[in-house]
Coordinates of C-alpha atoms in Angstrom, one line a residue:
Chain A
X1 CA 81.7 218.2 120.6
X2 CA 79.4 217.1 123.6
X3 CA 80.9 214.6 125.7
X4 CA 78.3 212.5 125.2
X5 CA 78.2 212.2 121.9
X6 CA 82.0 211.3 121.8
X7 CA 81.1 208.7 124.1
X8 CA 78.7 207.3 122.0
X9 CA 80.6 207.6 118.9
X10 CA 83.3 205.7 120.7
X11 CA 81.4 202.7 121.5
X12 CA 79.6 202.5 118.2
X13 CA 83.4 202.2 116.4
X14 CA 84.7 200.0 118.9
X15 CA 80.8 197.6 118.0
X16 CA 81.7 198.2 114.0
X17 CA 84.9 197.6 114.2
X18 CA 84.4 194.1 116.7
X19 CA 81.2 193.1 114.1
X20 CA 83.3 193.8 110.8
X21 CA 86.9 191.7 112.2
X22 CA 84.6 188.9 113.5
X23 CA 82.4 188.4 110.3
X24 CA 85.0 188.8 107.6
X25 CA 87.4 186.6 110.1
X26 CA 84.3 184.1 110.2
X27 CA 84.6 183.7 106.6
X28 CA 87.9 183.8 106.1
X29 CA 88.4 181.1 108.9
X30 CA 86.1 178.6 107.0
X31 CA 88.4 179.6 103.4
X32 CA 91.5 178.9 105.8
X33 CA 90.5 176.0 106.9
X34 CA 89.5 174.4 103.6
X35 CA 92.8 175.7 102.1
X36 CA 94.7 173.9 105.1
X37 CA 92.7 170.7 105.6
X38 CA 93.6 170.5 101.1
X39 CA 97.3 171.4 101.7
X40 CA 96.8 168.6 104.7
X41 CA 95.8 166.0 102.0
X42 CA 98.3 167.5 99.1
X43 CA 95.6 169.3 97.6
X44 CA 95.4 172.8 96.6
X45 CA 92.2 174.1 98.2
X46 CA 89.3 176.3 96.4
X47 CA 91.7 178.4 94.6
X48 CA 89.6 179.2 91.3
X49 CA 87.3 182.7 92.8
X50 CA 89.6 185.5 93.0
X51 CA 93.8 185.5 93.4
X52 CA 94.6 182.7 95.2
X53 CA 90.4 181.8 96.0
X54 CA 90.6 184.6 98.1
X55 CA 86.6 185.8 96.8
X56 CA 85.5 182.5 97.7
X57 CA 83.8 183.7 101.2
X58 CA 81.7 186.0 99.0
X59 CA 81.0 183.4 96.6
X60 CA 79.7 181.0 98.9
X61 CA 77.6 183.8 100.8
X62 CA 76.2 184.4 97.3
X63 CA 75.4 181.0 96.9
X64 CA 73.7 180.5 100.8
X65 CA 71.8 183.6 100.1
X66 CA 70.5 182.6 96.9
X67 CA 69.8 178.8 97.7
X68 CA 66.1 178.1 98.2
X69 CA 64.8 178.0 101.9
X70 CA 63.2 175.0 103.0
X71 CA 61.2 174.2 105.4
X72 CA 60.2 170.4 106.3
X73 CA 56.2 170.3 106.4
X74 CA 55.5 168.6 110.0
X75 CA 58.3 171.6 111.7
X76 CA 57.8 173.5 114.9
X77 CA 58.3 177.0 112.4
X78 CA 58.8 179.1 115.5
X79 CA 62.0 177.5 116.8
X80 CA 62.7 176.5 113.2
X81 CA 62.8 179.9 112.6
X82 CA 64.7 180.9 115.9
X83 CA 67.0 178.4 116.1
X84 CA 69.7 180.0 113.9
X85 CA 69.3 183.2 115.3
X86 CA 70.6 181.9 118.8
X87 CA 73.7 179.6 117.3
X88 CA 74.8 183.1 115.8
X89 CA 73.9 185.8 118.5
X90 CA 74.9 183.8 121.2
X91 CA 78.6 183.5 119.5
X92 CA 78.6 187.3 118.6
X93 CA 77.8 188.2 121.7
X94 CA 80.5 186.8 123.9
X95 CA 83.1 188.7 122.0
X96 CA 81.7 191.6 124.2
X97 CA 83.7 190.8 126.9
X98 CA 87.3 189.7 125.4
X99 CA 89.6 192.5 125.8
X100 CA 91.8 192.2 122.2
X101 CA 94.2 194.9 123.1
X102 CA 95.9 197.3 125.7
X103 CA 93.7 200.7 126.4
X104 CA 94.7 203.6 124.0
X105 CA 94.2 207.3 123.7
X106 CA 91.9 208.4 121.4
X107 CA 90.8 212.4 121.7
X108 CA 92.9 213.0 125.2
X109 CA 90.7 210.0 126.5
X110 CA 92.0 206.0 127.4
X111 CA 89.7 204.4 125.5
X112 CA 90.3 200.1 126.3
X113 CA 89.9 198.3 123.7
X114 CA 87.1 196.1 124.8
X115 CA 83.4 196.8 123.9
X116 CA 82.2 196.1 127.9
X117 CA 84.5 195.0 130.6
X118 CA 82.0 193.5 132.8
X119 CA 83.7 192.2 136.2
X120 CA 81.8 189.4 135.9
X121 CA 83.1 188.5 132.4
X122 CA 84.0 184.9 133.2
X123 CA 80.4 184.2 134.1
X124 CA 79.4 185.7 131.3
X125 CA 81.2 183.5 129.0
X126 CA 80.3 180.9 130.7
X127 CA 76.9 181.5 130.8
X128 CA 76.2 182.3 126.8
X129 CA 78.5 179.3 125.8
X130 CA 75.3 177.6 127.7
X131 CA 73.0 179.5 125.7
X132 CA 74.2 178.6 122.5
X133 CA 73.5 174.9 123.1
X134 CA 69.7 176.1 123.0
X135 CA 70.5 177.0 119.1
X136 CA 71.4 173.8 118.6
X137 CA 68.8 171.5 120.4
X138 CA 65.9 173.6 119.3
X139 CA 67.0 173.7 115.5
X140 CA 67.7 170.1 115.8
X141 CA 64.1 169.3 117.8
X142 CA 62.1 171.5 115.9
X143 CA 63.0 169.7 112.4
X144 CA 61.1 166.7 112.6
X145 CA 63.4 164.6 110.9
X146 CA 65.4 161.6 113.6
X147 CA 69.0 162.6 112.1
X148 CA 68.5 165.9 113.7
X149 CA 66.9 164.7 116.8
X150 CA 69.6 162.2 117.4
X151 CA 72.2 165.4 116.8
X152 CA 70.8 167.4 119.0
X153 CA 70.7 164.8 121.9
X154 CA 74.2 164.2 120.9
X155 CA 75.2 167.8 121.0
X156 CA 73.2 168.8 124.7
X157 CA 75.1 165.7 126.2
X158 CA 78.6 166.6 124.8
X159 CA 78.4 170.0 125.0
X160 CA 77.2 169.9 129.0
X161 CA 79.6 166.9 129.9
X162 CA 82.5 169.1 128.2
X163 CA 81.3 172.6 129.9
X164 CA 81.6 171.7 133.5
X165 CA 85.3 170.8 132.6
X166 CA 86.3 173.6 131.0
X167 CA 84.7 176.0 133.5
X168 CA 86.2 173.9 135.8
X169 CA 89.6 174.6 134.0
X170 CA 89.1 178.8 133.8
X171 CA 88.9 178.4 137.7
X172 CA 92.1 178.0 138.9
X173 CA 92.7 180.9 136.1
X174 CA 90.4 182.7 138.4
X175 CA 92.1 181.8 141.4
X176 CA 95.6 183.1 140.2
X177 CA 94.3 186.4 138.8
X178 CA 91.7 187.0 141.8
X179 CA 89.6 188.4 139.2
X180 CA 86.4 187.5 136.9
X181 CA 87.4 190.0 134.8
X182 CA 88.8 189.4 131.5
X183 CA 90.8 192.7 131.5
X184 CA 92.0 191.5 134.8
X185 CA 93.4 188.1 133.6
X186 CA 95.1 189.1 131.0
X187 CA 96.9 191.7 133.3
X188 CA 97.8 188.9 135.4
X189 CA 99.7 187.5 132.9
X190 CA 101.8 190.3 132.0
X191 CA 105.0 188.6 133.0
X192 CA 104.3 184.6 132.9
X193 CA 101.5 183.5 131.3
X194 CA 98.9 181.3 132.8
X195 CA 99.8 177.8 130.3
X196 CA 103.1 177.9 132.0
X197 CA 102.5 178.3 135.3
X198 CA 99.3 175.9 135.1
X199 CA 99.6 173.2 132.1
X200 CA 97.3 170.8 133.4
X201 CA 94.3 173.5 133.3
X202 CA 95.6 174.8 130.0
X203 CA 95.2 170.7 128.5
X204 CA 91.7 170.5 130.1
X205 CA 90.9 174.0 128.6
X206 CA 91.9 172.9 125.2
X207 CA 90.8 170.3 124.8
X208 CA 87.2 171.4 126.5
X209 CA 86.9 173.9 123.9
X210 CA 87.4 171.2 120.7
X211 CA 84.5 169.7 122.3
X212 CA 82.7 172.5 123.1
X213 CA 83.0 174.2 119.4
X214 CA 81.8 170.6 117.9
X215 CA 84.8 170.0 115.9
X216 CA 86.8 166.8 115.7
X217 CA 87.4 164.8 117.6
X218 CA 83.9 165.7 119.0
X219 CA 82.1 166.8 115.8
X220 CA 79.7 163.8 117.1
X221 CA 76.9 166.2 116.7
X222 CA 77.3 166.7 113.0
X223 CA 78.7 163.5 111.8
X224 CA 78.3 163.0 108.5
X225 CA 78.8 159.2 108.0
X226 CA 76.3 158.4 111.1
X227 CA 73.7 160.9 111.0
X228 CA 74.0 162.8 108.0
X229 CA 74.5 166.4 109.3
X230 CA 73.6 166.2 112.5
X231 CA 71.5 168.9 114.2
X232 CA 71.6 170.8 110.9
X233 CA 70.6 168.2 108.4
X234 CA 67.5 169.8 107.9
X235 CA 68.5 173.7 107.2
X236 CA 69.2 175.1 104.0
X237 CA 70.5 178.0 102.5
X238 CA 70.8 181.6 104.5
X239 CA 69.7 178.9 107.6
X240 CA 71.9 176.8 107.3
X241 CA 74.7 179.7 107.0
X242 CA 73.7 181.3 110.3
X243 CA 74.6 177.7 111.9
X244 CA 77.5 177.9 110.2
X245 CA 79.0 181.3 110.9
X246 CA 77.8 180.6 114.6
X247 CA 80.3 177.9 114.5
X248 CA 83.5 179.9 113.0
X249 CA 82.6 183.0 115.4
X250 CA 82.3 180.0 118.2
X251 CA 86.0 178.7 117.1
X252 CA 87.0 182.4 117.2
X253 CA 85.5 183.4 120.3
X254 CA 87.2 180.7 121.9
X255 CA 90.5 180.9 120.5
X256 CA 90.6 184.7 121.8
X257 CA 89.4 183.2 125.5
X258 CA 92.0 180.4 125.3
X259 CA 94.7 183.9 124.2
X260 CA 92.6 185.3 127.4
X261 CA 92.9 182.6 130.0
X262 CA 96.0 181.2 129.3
X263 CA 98.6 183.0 126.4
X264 CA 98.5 185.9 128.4
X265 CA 96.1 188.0 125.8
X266 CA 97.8 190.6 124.2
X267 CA 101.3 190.6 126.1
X268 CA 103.8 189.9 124.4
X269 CA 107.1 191.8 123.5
X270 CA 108.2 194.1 120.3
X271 CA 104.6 193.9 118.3
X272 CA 101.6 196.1 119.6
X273 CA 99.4 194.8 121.5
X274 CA 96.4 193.7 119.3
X275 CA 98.6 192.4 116.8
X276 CA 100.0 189.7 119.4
X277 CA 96.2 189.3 120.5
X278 CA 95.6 188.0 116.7
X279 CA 98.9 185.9 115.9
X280 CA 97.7 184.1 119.4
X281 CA 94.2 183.8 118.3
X282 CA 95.5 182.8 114.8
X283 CA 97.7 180.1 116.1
X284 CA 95.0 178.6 118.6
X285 CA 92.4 178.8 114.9
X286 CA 95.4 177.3 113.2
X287 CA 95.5 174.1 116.3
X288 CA 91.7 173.7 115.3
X289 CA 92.3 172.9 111.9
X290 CA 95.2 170.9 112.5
X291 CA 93.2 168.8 115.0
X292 CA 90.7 168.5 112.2
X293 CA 93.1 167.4 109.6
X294 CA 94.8 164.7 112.1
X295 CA 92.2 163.2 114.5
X296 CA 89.5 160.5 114.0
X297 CA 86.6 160.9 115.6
X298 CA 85.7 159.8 119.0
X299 CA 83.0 156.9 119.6
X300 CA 80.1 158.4 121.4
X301 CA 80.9 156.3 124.7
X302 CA 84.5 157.0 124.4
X303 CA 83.3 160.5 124.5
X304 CA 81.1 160.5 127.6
X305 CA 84.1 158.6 129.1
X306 CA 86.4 160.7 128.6
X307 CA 84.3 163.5 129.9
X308 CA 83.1 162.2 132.9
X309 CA 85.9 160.0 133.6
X310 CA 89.3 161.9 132.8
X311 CA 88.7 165.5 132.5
X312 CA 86.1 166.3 135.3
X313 CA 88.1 164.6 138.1
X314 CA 91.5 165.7 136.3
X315 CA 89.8 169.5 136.4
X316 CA 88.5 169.1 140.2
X317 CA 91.7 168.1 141.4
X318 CA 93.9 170.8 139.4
X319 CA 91.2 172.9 141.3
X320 CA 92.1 172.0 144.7
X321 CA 96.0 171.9 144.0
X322 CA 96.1 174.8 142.5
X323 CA 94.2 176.4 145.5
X324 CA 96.5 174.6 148.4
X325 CA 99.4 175.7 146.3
X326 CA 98.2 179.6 146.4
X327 CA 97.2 179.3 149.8
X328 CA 100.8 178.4 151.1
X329 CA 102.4 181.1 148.7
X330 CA 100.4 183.7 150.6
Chain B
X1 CA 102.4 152.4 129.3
X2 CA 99.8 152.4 127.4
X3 CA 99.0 156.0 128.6
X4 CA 102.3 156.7 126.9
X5 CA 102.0 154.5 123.3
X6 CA 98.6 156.7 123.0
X7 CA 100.2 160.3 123.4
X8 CA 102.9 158.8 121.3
X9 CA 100.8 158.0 118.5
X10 CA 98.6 161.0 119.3
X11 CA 102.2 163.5 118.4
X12 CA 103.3 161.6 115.6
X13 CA 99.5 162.0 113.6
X14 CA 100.4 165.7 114.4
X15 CA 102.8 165.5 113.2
X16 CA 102.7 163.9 109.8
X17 CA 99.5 166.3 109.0
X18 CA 102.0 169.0 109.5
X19 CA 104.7 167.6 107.3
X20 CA 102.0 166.7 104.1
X21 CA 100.9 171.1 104.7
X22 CA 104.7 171.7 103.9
X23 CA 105.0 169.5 101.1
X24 CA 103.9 170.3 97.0
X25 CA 100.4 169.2 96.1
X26 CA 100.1 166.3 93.7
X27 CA 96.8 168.3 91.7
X28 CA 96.9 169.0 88.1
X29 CA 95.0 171.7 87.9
X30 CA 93.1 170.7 84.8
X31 CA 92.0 173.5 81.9
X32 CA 95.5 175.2 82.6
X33 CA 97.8 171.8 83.0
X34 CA 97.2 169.2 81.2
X35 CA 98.7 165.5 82.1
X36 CA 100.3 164.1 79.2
X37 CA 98.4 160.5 78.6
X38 CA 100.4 157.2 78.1
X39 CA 101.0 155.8 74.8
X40 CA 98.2 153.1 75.0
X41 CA 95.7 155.3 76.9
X42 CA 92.2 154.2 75.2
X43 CA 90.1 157.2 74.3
X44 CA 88.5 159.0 71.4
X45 CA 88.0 155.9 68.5
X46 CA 89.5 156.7 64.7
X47 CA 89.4 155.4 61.5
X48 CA 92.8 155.0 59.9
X49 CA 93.7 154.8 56.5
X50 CA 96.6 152.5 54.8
X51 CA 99.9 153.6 53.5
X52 CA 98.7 154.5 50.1
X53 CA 95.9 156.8 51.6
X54 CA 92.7 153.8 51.2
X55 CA 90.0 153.2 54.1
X56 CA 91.7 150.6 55.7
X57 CA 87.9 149.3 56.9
X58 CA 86.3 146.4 54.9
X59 CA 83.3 146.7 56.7
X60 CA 83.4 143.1 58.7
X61 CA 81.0 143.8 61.3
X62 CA 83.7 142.4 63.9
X63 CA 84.0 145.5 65.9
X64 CA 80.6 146.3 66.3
X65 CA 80.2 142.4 67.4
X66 CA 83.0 142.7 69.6
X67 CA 81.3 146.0 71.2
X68 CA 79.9 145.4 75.0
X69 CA 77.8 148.3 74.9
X70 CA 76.7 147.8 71.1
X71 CA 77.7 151.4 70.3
X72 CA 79.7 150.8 67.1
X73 CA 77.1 150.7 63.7
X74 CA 77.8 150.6 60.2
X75 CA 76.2 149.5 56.6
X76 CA 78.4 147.2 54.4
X77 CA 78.5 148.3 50.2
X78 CA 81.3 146.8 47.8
X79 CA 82.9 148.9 44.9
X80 CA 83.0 148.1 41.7
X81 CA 86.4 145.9 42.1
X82 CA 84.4 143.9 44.4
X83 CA 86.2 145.6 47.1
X84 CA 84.2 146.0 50.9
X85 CA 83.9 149.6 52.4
X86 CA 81.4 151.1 55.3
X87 CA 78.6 153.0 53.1
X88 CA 78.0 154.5 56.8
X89 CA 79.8 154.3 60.0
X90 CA 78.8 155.6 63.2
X91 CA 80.0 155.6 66.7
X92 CA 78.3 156.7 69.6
X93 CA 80.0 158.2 72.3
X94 CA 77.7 158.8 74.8
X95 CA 77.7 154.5 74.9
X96 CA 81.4 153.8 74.3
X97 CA 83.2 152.4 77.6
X98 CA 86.5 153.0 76.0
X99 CA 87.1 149.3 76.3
X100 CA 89.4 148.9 73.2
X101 CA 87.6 145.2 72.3
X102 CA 86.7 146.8 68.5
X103 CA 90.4 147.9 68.2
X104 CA 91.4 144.2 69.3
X105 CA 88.9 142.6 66.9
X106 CA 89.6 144.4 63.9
X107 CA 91.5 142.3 61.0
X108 CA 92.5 145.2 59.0
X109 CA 93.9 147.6 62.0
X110 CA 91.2 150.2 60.8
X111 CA 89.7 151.2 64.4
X112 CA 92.1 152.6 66.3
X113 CA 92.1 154.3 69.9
X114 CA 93.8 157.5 70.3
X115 CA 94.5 159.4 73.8
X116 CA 92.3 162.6 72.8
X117 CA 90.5 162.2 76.1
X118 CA 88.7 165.7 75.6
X119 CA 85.6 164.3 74.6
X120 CA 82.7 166.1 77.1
X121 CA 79.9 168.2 75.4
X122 CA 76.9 169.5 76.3
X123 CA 74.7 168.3 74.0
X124 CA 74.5 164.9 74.2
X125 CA 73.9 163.6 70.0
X126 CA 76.8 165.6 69.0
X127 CA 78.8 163.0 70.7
X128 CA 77.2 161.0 67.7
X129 CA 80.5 160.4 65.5
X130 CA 79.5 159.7 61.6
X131 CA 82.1 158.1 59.6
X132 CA 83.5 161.8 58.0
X133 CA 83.8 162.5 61.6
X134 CA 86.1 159.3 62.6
X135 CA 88.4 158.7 59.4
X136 CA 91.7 160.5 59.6
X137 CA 94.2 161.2 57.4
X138 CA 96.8 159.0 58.6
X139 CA 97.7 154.9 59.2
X140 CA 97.3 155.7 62.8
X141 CA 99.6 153.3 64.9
X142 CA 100.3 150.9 62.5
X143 CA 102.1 153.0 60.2
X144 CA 103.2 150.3 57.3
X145 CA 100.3 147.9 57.6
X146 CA 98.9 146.8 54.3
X147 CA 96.1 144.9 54.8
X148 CA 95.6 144.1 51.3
X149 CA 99.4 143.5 50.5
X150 CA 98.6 140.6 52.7
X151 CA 95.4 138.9 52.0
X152 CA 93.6 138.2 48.9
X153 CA 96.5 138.3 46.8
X154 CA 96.8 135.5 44.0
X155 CA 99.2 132.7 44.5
X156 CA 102.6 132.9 42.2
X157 CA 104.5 131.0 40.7
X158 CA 106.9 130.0 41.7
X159 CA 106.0 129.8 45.5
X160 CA 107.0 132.8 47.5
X161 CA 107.3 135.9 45.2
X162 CA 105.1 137.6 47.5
X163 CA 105.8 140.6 49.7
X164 CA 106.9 139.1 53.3
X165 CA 106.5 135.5 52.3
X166 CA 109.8 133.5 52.2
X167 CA 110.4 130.7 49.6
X168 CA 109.5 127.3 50.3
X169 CA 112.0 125.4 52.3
X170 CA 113.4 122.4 51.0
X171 CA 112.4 119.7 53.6
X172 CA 114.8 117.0 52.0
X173 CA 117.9 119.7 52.8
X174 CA 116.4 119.6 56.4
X175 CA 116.6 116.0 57.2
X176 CA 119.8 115.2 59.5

């Protein structure tokens, strides 16, 4: 066999693979979640499809695939059309640069198990989780309908307000691992892992990222009692799915950078490696939901406030402590 | 330390959310269990019978006055004793508000409510009861209730002879 073609078929199981685990978890996540949130309020959950509702991701793919696709009359049908497409690409697409296990051999080769370590991979995180706000004010804007305007005004505001902290947080990350790279990071952490040795930037993280994946306390976006759904209000069907998956990929993707950043990725002692990567990613899912179930949702002021006023400075001056602090240890 | 009540609150939300995941739901889950309904639930309406196996109904238009919803309908005939049945009686269910005023109104303790609470169909007249549909077998809740042992009985002579009637008393004895 031609080294190049082992190349190739390398990559293209490492994309299958990646593709497959993030779908079927997208799914599964929202069947999780709905089990949890019930088992929250002393329900049982949708448990009637399958052993234990465990069909219900197909059933309710069924169902979005089937539903009729509407269009409002007066709509920009470009970026109505588009708008979907970039809520779920951009989230598929950072998982490109998340390394979810150490490098193994595979035909006398070390094959690491990460589809591209670019050494610029913080950057590029950053600069998709931009991207996807496009999905969401362009859906929102091109709907013609004010409940979708208003959640797409909502969602640029929070979701810029909430980025600048959290890169703001991934920088003193950078600063400890001297790296961009995500590979790097986690290697960094093989001993201690970052949310030890920096708590305050691990807060700021997490709670940056509840923002940024719109879900409470910052689902101001899409909330229902105040603007019926939000940026989505006018999507149905297959539409209306893409924004949806784009949001469970979005909760996964940045679980697995918060297991990046700060858990220290897949290190971890007995288990292989991509097993700890997923109990870690499983547990930060798991915080998601459990923030849903407990937390009220912010008022939109308190929001901006918090932003502007608590995290950014909070984030600046972990920034420069963190930095005096590594400049005397040198 | 109002920094501190916040976080406080903010761990103990957590906190309980995680306690109500651990603990048994309170769902019946419905076709499989079924909750067992209390004694006077009001649901599906019956026509009982009297001890001897007789419509207890005499046809007195009381329940379908009492009715809110005007659901309750029925045509008065007598026998040849002179004595009052429904010729028809119908009940529509896709009215009835399960109220329990006919059962309340009726003299003769002939409409009854039982706790059959299975009453959804797809088609909406066969929710139309007829009068074969309503009358059961039994006396229902009132198992020893007579209403003809009680009314419209003949006085005797002497005073008293009747089932569940005592004697006169003798208001002389009772003077002090």
């Amino acid at each position: 066999m031609p080294d190049w073609l082992l190349t190739g078929i390398l990559i293209l199981a490492k994309l299958g693979f990646v593709f497959f685990l993030l779908l079927t978890g997208a799914a599964y996540l929202v069947l999780l979640e709905r089990k949890l949130l019930g088992r929250m309020q002393l329900r049982y959950g949708p448990n009637r499809v399958g052993p234990f509702g465990l069909l219900q991701p197909m059933a309710d793919a069924v169902k979005l695939i089937t539903k009729e696709d509407f269009i409002p009359s007066q709509a920009d049908r470009v970026l109505f059309f588009i708008a979907p497409g970039i809520a779920a690409v951009t989230a598929l697409l950072t998982f490109a640069v998340v390394p979810f296990g150490p490098p193994i051999t595979l035909f006398g080769r070390q094959v690491p198990l990460v589809i591209c370590d670019l050494n610029i991979g913080v950057l590029y995180f950053l600069g998709l989780s931009s991207l996807a706000v496009y999905g969401v004010t362009l859906g929102g804007w091109a709907s013609n309908s004010k409940y979708a305007l208003l959640g797409s005004i909502r969602a640029l505001a929070q979701l810029i307000s909430y980025e600048l902290s959290m890169g703001l947080a991934i920088v003193p990350v950078v600063l400890m691992a001297r790296s961009f790279s995500l590979t790097d990071i986690v290697n960094a952490q093989a001993t201690v892992p970052f949310a030890v040795l920096n708590p305050v930037a691990f807060l700021i993280f997490l709670i940056s990222i509840l923002a940024e994946s719109k879900r409470t306390p910052f689902d101001l976006p899409e909330a229902e009692n105040e603007i019926v759904a939000g940026f989505h209000t006018e999507y149905s069907g297959m539409r209306f799915g893409l924004f949806f998956l784009g949001e469970y990929i979005n909760v996964i993707i940045l679980s697995s950078m918060m297991t990046v950043f700060f858990l220290g990725g897949w290190h971890g002692p007995l288990l292989p490696g991509i097993v700890w990567f997923f109990i870690k990613v499983m547990l930060v899912a798991f915080f998601f939901i459990w923030t849903r179930g407990t937390l009220p949702r912010f008022r939109y002021d308190q929001l901006m406030h918090f932003g502007w006023k608590v995290l950014v400075p909070a984030a600046l001056a972990n920034v420069m402590i963190t930095g005096a602090i590594l400049l005397l240890l040198e | 330390m109002n920094l501190y009540q916040d976080i406080k609150a903010i761990v103990q939300a957590y906190w309980v959310t995680l306690r109500n995941m651990l603990r048994r739901p309170v769902t019946i889950q419905y076709p499989e269990q079924k909750r067992v309904p209390f004694e006077r639930y009001r649901a599906r309406i019956v026509l009982t019978r009297d001890p001897d196996g007789g419509e207890r109904c005499v046809a007195c238009y009381l329940c379908s006055a009492a009715c809110p919803v005007d659901c309750i309908s029925m045509q008065a005939a007598e026998d040849e004793n002179g004595r009052r049945y429904a010729a028809w009686f119908r009940i529509n269910f896709t009215r009835c508000i399960f109220c329990g005023m006919c059962t309340e109104a009726c003299p003769t303790r002939a409409i009854q409510m039982t706790a059959d609470y299975e009453i959804c169909r797809r088609d909406s007249l066969s929710l139309v009861y007829e009068k074969e549909d309503l009358l059961i077998d039994g006396p229902g809740k009132e198992p020893d209730y007579n209403f003809y042992r009680h009314a419209g009985i003949g006085v005797v002579s002497p005073r008293g002879g009747n089932e569940d009637e005592k004697p006169p008393a003798d208001v002389k004895s009772l003077l002090p």
